[in-house]
Amino acid sequence: MTEIPHGLIKGVVLKRHDWTDRLFSLFVEAPINAYQAGQFTKLALLNDKGDWVRRAYSIVNTPEHIEGRERMEFLIIADQKGELSPCLQKLNSGDEIFVGKDASGFMTIDEVPKNADDFWLLSTGTAIGPFISILETPELEIRFKNFVLVHAVRTESELIYQQRIEQLSKRYNKRFHYVPIVSREYVSGALCGRIPSLLLNGELEKRAKLQLNKATSFLYICGNPNMVKDTSDALKELGFEKHLRRKLGQFSSENYW
């Protein structure tokens, strides 16, 4: 048996759920260390050449969820040109997988400035995963007054987690605003376009029924690098500043690619 690299531990696949022909959730059990909602860790496999192939994926569930923090969900898009994701898509219950023992990432509730009342979460594709984790955190409703979850995808079939979003809507009631965006087909109830443009023309605020406010709003941006850059530029154009530990701002971001 090839020696397991430092930082990885052995886990087992509990099940795989296919959302579309490329989009799937992998449920894994592994004794990783404590983590926070919104963080990510690595998944790894040995390839046919005996080399380790690994990549970071966000943990979709909160560590406090009912099945315990060692049971985790990862939302993955299979890239047929990729080395790892097509192999992950072939895994089934009982298969061996390797997981990073320590989670990483600063896109957590603790990093949000204490003065923020309105929590905006802007995502594309699989980047909705860490935001579901954050929104399902116990007692989050005490921390913020309003929540906006924006999910931009290409087709309606990629608007996943509808049942969990409905549960969030019931939990937060009128304080929760879900804004789906579909770019390649018309979907009733969804916006069409790109997040940066919808920010600049005011359509995003209109659909969310909540105004962005530099004094009370904080935004997390997570998705493909182009969206993250363009959305950051749009927010700067609107007068918002990037949040840094040494200098408080109104938005922070994480590339998810």
Tab-separated table of C-alpha atoms in Angstrom:
chain	number	residue	atom	x	y	z
A	1	MET	CA	0.000	0.000	0.000
A	2	THR	CA	1.343	3.402	-0.959
A	3	GLU	CA	2.031	5.582	2.056
A	4	ILE	CA	-0.704	8.115	2.716
A	5	PRO	CA	0.690	11.661	2.374
A	6	HIS	CA	0.923	13.848	5.451
A	7	GLY	CA	-2.309	15.706	6.096
A	8	LEU	CA	-4.577	13.121	4.495
A	9	ILE	CA	-6.595	10.456	6.293
A	10	LYS	CA	-8.580	7.497	5.070
A	11	GLY	CA	-12.329	7.887	4.703
A	12	VAL	CA	-15.228	6.009	3.172
A	13	VAL	CA	-17.927	7.028	0.710
A	14	LEU	CA	-21.386	6.762	2.255
A	15	LYS	CA	-23.327	7.537	-0.921
A	16	ARG	CA	-23.366	9.612	-4.090
A	17	HIS	CA	-26.313	11.717	-5.231
A	18	ASP	CA	-26.429	12.765	-8.883
A	19	TRP	CA	-28.121	16.115	-9.514
A	20	THR	CA	-27.391	16.169	-13.258
A	21	ASP	CA	-25.115	14.181	-15.569
A	22	ARG	CA	-22.142	16.246	-14.317
A	23	LEU	CA	-23.218	17.705	-10.975
A	24	PHE	CA	-23.226	15.439	-7.929
A	25	SER	CA	-22.923	15.327	-4.147
A	26	LEU	CA	-20.505	12.942	-2.492
A	27	PHE	CA	-21.228	11.959	1.105
A	28	VAL	CA	-18.108	10.919	2.989
A	29	GLU	CA	-17.218	9.811	6.495
A	30	ALA	CA	-13.738	10.556	7.850
A	31	PRO	CA	-12.380	11.510	11.305
A	32	ILE	CA	-11.215	15.010	10.389
A	33	ASN	CA	-10.469	17.709	12.925
A	34	ALA	CA	-12.940	20.395	13.972
A	35	TYR	CA	-14.006	22.820	11.248
A	36	GLN	CA	-16.308	25.792	10.742
A	37	ALA	CA	-19.220	26.224	8.359
A	38	GLY	CA	-17.952	27.674	5.086
A	39	GLN	CA	-14.546	25.993	5.195
A	40	PHE	CA	-13.072	23.479	2.762
A	41	THR	CA	-10.792	20.471	2.862
A	42	LYS	CA	-9.100	18.227	0.320
A	43	LEU	CA	-10.358	15.061	-1.336
A	44	ALA	CA	-7.737	12.752	-2.809
A	45	LEU	CA	-7.315	9.492	-4.702
A	46	LEU	CA	-4.461	7.508	-6.190
A	47	ASN	CA	-4.423	7.553	-9.986
A	48	ASP	CA	-3.472	4.689	-12.291
A	49	LYS	CA	0.179	5.752	-12.181
A	50	GLY	CA	0.293	5.565	-8.399
A	51	ASP	CA	0.356	9.342	-7.988
A	52	TRP	CA	-1.822	11.202	-5.517
A	53	VAL	CA	-4.365	13.523	-7.075
A	54	ARG	CA	-6.055	15.963	-4.708
A	55	ARG	CA	-8.254	19.025	-4.787
A	56	ALA	CA	-9.999	21.285	-2.279
A	57	TYR	CA	-13.788	21.111	-1.940
A	58	SER	CA	-16.071	22.978	0.448
A	59	ILE	CA	-17.991	21.092	3.109
A	60	VAL	CA	-21.708	21.598	2.504
A	61	ASN	CA	-22.961	20.636	5.962
A	62	THR	CA	-22.380	22.380	9.281
A	63	PRO	CA	-20.203	20.587	11.838
A	64	GLU	CA	-23.216	20.634	14.181
A	65	HIS	CA	-25.505	18.687	11.842
A	66	ILE	CA	-27.419	15.701	13.193
A	67	GLU	CA	-25.114	12.989	11.808
A	68	GLY	CA	-21.977	14.546	13.319
A	69	ARG	CA	-19.062	16.500	11.882
A	70	GLU	CA	-17.275	13.377	10.587
A	71	ARG	CA	-20.048	12.828	8.041
A	72	MET	CA	-19.639	15.408	5.306
A	73	GLU	CA	-21.180	16.345	1.989
A	74	PHE	CA	-19.169	17.726	-0.933
A	75	LEU	CA	-20.788	19.297	-4.012
A	76	ILE	CA	-18.767	18.544	-7.136
A	77	ILE	CA	-18.954	19.258	-10.855
A	78	ALA	CA	-17.284	16.621	-13.016
A	79	ASP	CA	-14.785	18.116	-15.442
A	80	GLN	CA	-14.002	15.455	-18.032
A	81	LYS	CA	-10.611	17.086	-18.593
A	82	GLY	CA	-9.855	16.987	-14.880
A	83	GLU	CA	-7.731	14.394	-13.119
A	84	LEU	CA	-9.850	13.959	-9.998
A	85	SER	CA	-13.511	14.888	-10.443
A	86	PRO	CA	-14.333	12.201	-13.081
A	87	CYS	CA	-12.899	9.591	-10.693
A	88	LEU	CA	-14.911	10.974	-7.780
A	89	GLN	CA	-18.062	10.714	-9.902
A	90	LYS	CA	-17.501	6.966	-10.258
A	91	LEU	CA	-17.338	6.343	-6.502
A	92	ASN	CA	-20.138	4.532	-4.709
A	93	SER	CA	-21.083	3.519	-1.183
A	94	GLY	CA	-18.254	1.706	0.578
A	95	ASP	CA	-15.471	2.964	-1.684
A	96	GLU	CA	-12.271	4.274	-0.145
A	97	ILE	CA	-11.433	7.969	-0.347
A	98	PHE	CA	-8.834	10.178	1.297
A	99	VAL	CA	-9.681	13.434	3.036
A	100	GLY	CA	-7.659	16.353	4.354
A	101	LYS	CA	-7.526	16.089	8.137
A	102	ASP	CA	-7.604	19.868	8.640
A	103	ALA	CA	-10.118	22.195	7.008
A	104	SER	CA	-9.108	25.674	5.831
A	105	GLY	CA	-10.660	28.920	4.683
A	106	PHE	CA	-11.648	32.323	6.031
A	107	MET	CA	-15.126	32.530	4.512
A	108	THR	CA	-16.774	31.949	7.877
A	109	ILE	CA	-19.209	33.745	10.152
A	110	ASP	CA	-16.397	34.734	12.522
A	111	GLU	CA	-14.784	36.838	9.777
A	112	VAL	CA	-17.891	38.985	9.226
A	113	PRO	CA	-17.725	42.426	10.899
A	114	LYS	CA	-19.885	42.676	14.002
A	115	ASN	CA	-21.770	45.712	12.697
A	116	ALA	CA	-23.272	43.785	9.758
A	117	ASP	CA	-27.040	43.295	9.869
A	118	ASP	CA	-27.769	42.197	6.298
A	119	PHE	CA	-25.858	39.132	5.114
A	120	TRP	CA	-25.609	38.733	1.330
A	121	LEU	CA	-24.244	35.472	-0.129
A	122	LEU	CA	-23.521	35.642	-3.873
A	123	SER	CA	-22.642	32.374	-5.615
A	124	THR	CA	-22.308	30.678	-8.978
A	125	GLY	CA	-22.577	26.935	-9.624
A	126	THR	CA	-21.202	24.652	-6.932
A	127	ALA	CA	-20.157	27.650	-4.823
A	128	ILE	CA	-23.615	27.555	-3.258
A	129	GLY	CA	-22.311	24.653	-1.139
A	130	PRO	CA	-20.429	26.601	1.547
A	131	PHE	CA	-23.279	29.123	1.731
A	132	ILE	CA	-25.789	26.371	2.519
A	133	SER	CA	-23.442	25.297	5.307
A	134	ILE	CA	-23.223	28.835	6.681
A	135	LEU	CA	-26.978	29.445	6.507
A	136	GLU	CA	-27.732	26.194	8.330
A	137	THR	CA	-25.506	27.162	11.258
A	138	PRO	CA	-27.421	27.053	14.568
A	139	GLU	CA	-28.372	30.415	16.081
A	140	LEU	CA	-27.366	32.348	12.952
A	141	GLU	CA	-30.667	34.228	13.127
A	142	ILE	CA	-29.412	35.921	16.303
A	143	ARG	CA	-26.349	37.235	14.446
A	144	PHE	CA	-28.077	38.939	11.475
A	145	LYS	CA	-31.383	40.620	10.676
A	146	ASN	CA	-31.678	39.668	6.994
A	147	PHE	CA	-30.230	37.031	4.674
A	148	VAL	CA	-29.943	37.055	0.877
A	149	LEU	CA	-28.850	33.917	-0.993
A	150	VAL	CA	-28.070	34.483	-4.675
A	151	HIS	CA	-27.373	31.458	-6.874
A	152	ALA	CA	-26.436	31.943	-10.531
A	153	VAL	CA	-26.399	28.922	-12.859
A	154	ARG	CA	-26.715	28.131	-16.559
A	155	THR	CA	-29.837	25.936	-16.546
A	156	GLU	CA	-32.800	25.289	-14.259
A	157	SER	CA	-31.567	21.761	-13.493
A	158	GLU	CA	-28.598	23.309	-11.670
A	159	LEU	CA	-30.839	25.162	-9.189
A	160	ILE	CA	-30.262	22.508	-6.561
A	161	TYR	CA	-30.946	22.248	-2.810
A	162	GLN	CA	-34.505	23.513	-3.262
A	163	GLN	CA	-35.763	21.513	-0.287
A	164	ARG	CA	-33.052	22.883	1.986
A	165	ILE	CA	-33.659	26.403	0.707
A	166	GLU	CA	-37.352	25.990	1.514
A	167	GLN	CA	-36.389	24.918	5.043
A	168	LEU	CA	-34.198	28.015	5.367
A	169	SER	CA	-37.101	30.149	4.200
A	170	LYS	CA	-39.316	28.660	6.897
A	171	ARG	CA	-36.612	29.063	9.537
A	172	TYR	CA	-35.832	32.723	8.816
A	173	ASN	CA	-39.319	33.583	7.532
A	174	LYS	CA	-39.510	37.000	5.826
A	175	ARG	CA	-35.898	37.720	6.756
A	176	PHE	CA	-34.651	35.248	4.117
A	177	HIS	CA	-34.533	36.152	0.422
A	178	TYR	CA	-33.563	33.613	-2.245
A	179	VAL	CA	-32.631	34.966	-5.677
A	180	PRO	CA	-32.036	32.376	-8.428
A	181	ILE	CA	-30.379	33.522	-11.661
A	182	VAL	CA	-30.412	31.395	-14.831
A	183	SER	CA	-28.374	32.520	-17.834
A	184	ARG	CA	-29.115	30.081	-20.672
A	185	GLU	CA	-32.878	29.568	-20.513
A	186	TYR	CA	-36.003	31.302	-19.288
A	187	VAL	CA	-37.142	30.122	-15.862
A	188	SER	CA	-40.210	31.581	-14.200
A	189	GLY	CA	-39.286	33.388	-10.991
A	190	ALA	CA	-35.575	33.575	-11.819
A	191	LEU	CA	-33.551	36.551	-12.966
A	192	CYS	CA	-31.551	36.375	-16.180
A	193	GLY	CA	-28.074	37.832	-16.562
A	194	ARG	CA	-24.845	38.110	-14.577
A	195	ILE	CA	-24.503	39.053	-10.929
A	196	PRO	CA	-22.284	42.136	-11.565
A	197	SER	CA	-24.750	43.646	-14.050
A	198	LEU	CA	-27.732	42.885	-11.809
A	199	LEU	CA	-25.956	44.655	-8.963
A	200	LEU	CA	-25.201	47.746	-11.021
A	201	ASN	CA	-28.686	48.089	-12.506
A	202	GLY	CA	-30.416	47.534	-9.159
A	203	GLU	CA	-32.317	44.408	-10.237
A	204	LEU	CA	-30.692	42.252	-7.560
A	205	GLU	CA	-31.777	44.563	-4.753
A	206	LYS	CA	-35.243	44.858	-6.279
A	207	ARG	CA	-35.717	41.083	-6.402
A	208	ALA	CA	-34.278	40.611	-2.906
A	209	LYS	CA	-36.555	43.379	-1.612
A	210	LEU	CA	-33.587	44.676	0.350
A	211	GLN	CA	-31.277	47.609	-0.297
A	212	LEU	CA	-27.523	47.338	-0.058
A	213	ASN	CA	-26.195	49.654	2.628
A	214	LYS	CA	-22.520	50.363	3.297
A	215	ALA	CA	-23.212	50.760	7.012
A	216	THR	CA	-25.154	47.534	7.574
A	217	SER	CA	-24.588	45.145	4.633
A	218	PHE	CA	-21.871	42.531	4.246
A	219	LEU	CA	-21.393	40.351	1.179
A	220	TYR	CA	-19.567	37.086	0.601
A	221	ILE	CA	-18.804	36.356	-3.064
A	222	CYS	CA	-17.959	32.807	-4.078
A	223	GLY	CA	-17.706	31.330	-7.562
A	224	ASN	CA	-15.660	31.297	-10.724
A	225	PRO	CA	-12.804	33.832	-10.796
A	226	ASN	CA	-14.344	36.001	-13.523
A	227	MET	CA	-17.562	36.421	-11.561
A	228	VAL	CA	-15.666	37.149	-8.368
A	229	LYS	CA	-13.511	39.814	-10.036
A	230	ASP	CA	-16.376	41.461	-11.920
A	231	THR	CA	-18.654	41.428	-8.878
A	232	SER	CA	-15.899	42.911	-6.722
A	233	ASP	CA	-15.394	45.646	-9.320
A	234	ALA	CA	-19.136	46.322	-9.414
A	235	LEU	CA	-19.297	46.648	-5.639
A	236	LYS	CA	-16.332	49.031	-5.646
A	237	GLU	CA	-18.138	51.081	-8.286
A	238	LEU	CA	-21.098	51.229	-5.892
A	239	GLY	CA	-18.822	52.516	-3.126
A	240	PHE	CA	-18.197	49.292	-1.198
A	241	GLU	CA	-14.723	48.286	0.002
A	242	LYS	CA	-13.039	44.897	0.232
A	243	HIS	CA	-12.907	43.597	3.791
A	244	LEU	CA	-9.485	42.991	5.323
A	245	ARG	CA	-8.572	42.031	8.857
A	246	ARG	CA	-6.505	45.192	9.164
A	247	LYS	CA	-9.185	47.340	7.522
A	248	LEU	CA	-12.914	46.695	7.794
A	249	GLY	CA	-14.888	46.595	4.556
A	250	GLN	CA	-18.233	45.427	3.241
A	251	PHE	CA	-17.371	42.385	1.110
A	252	SER	CA	-15.004	39.458	0.892
A	253	SER	CA	-14.547	36.749	-1.720
A	254	GLU	CA	-13.250	33.294	-2.500
A	255	ASN	CA	-12.494	31.872	-5.942
A	256	TYR	CA	-14.206	28.540	-6.488
A	257	TRP	CA	-12.923	26.848	-9.581
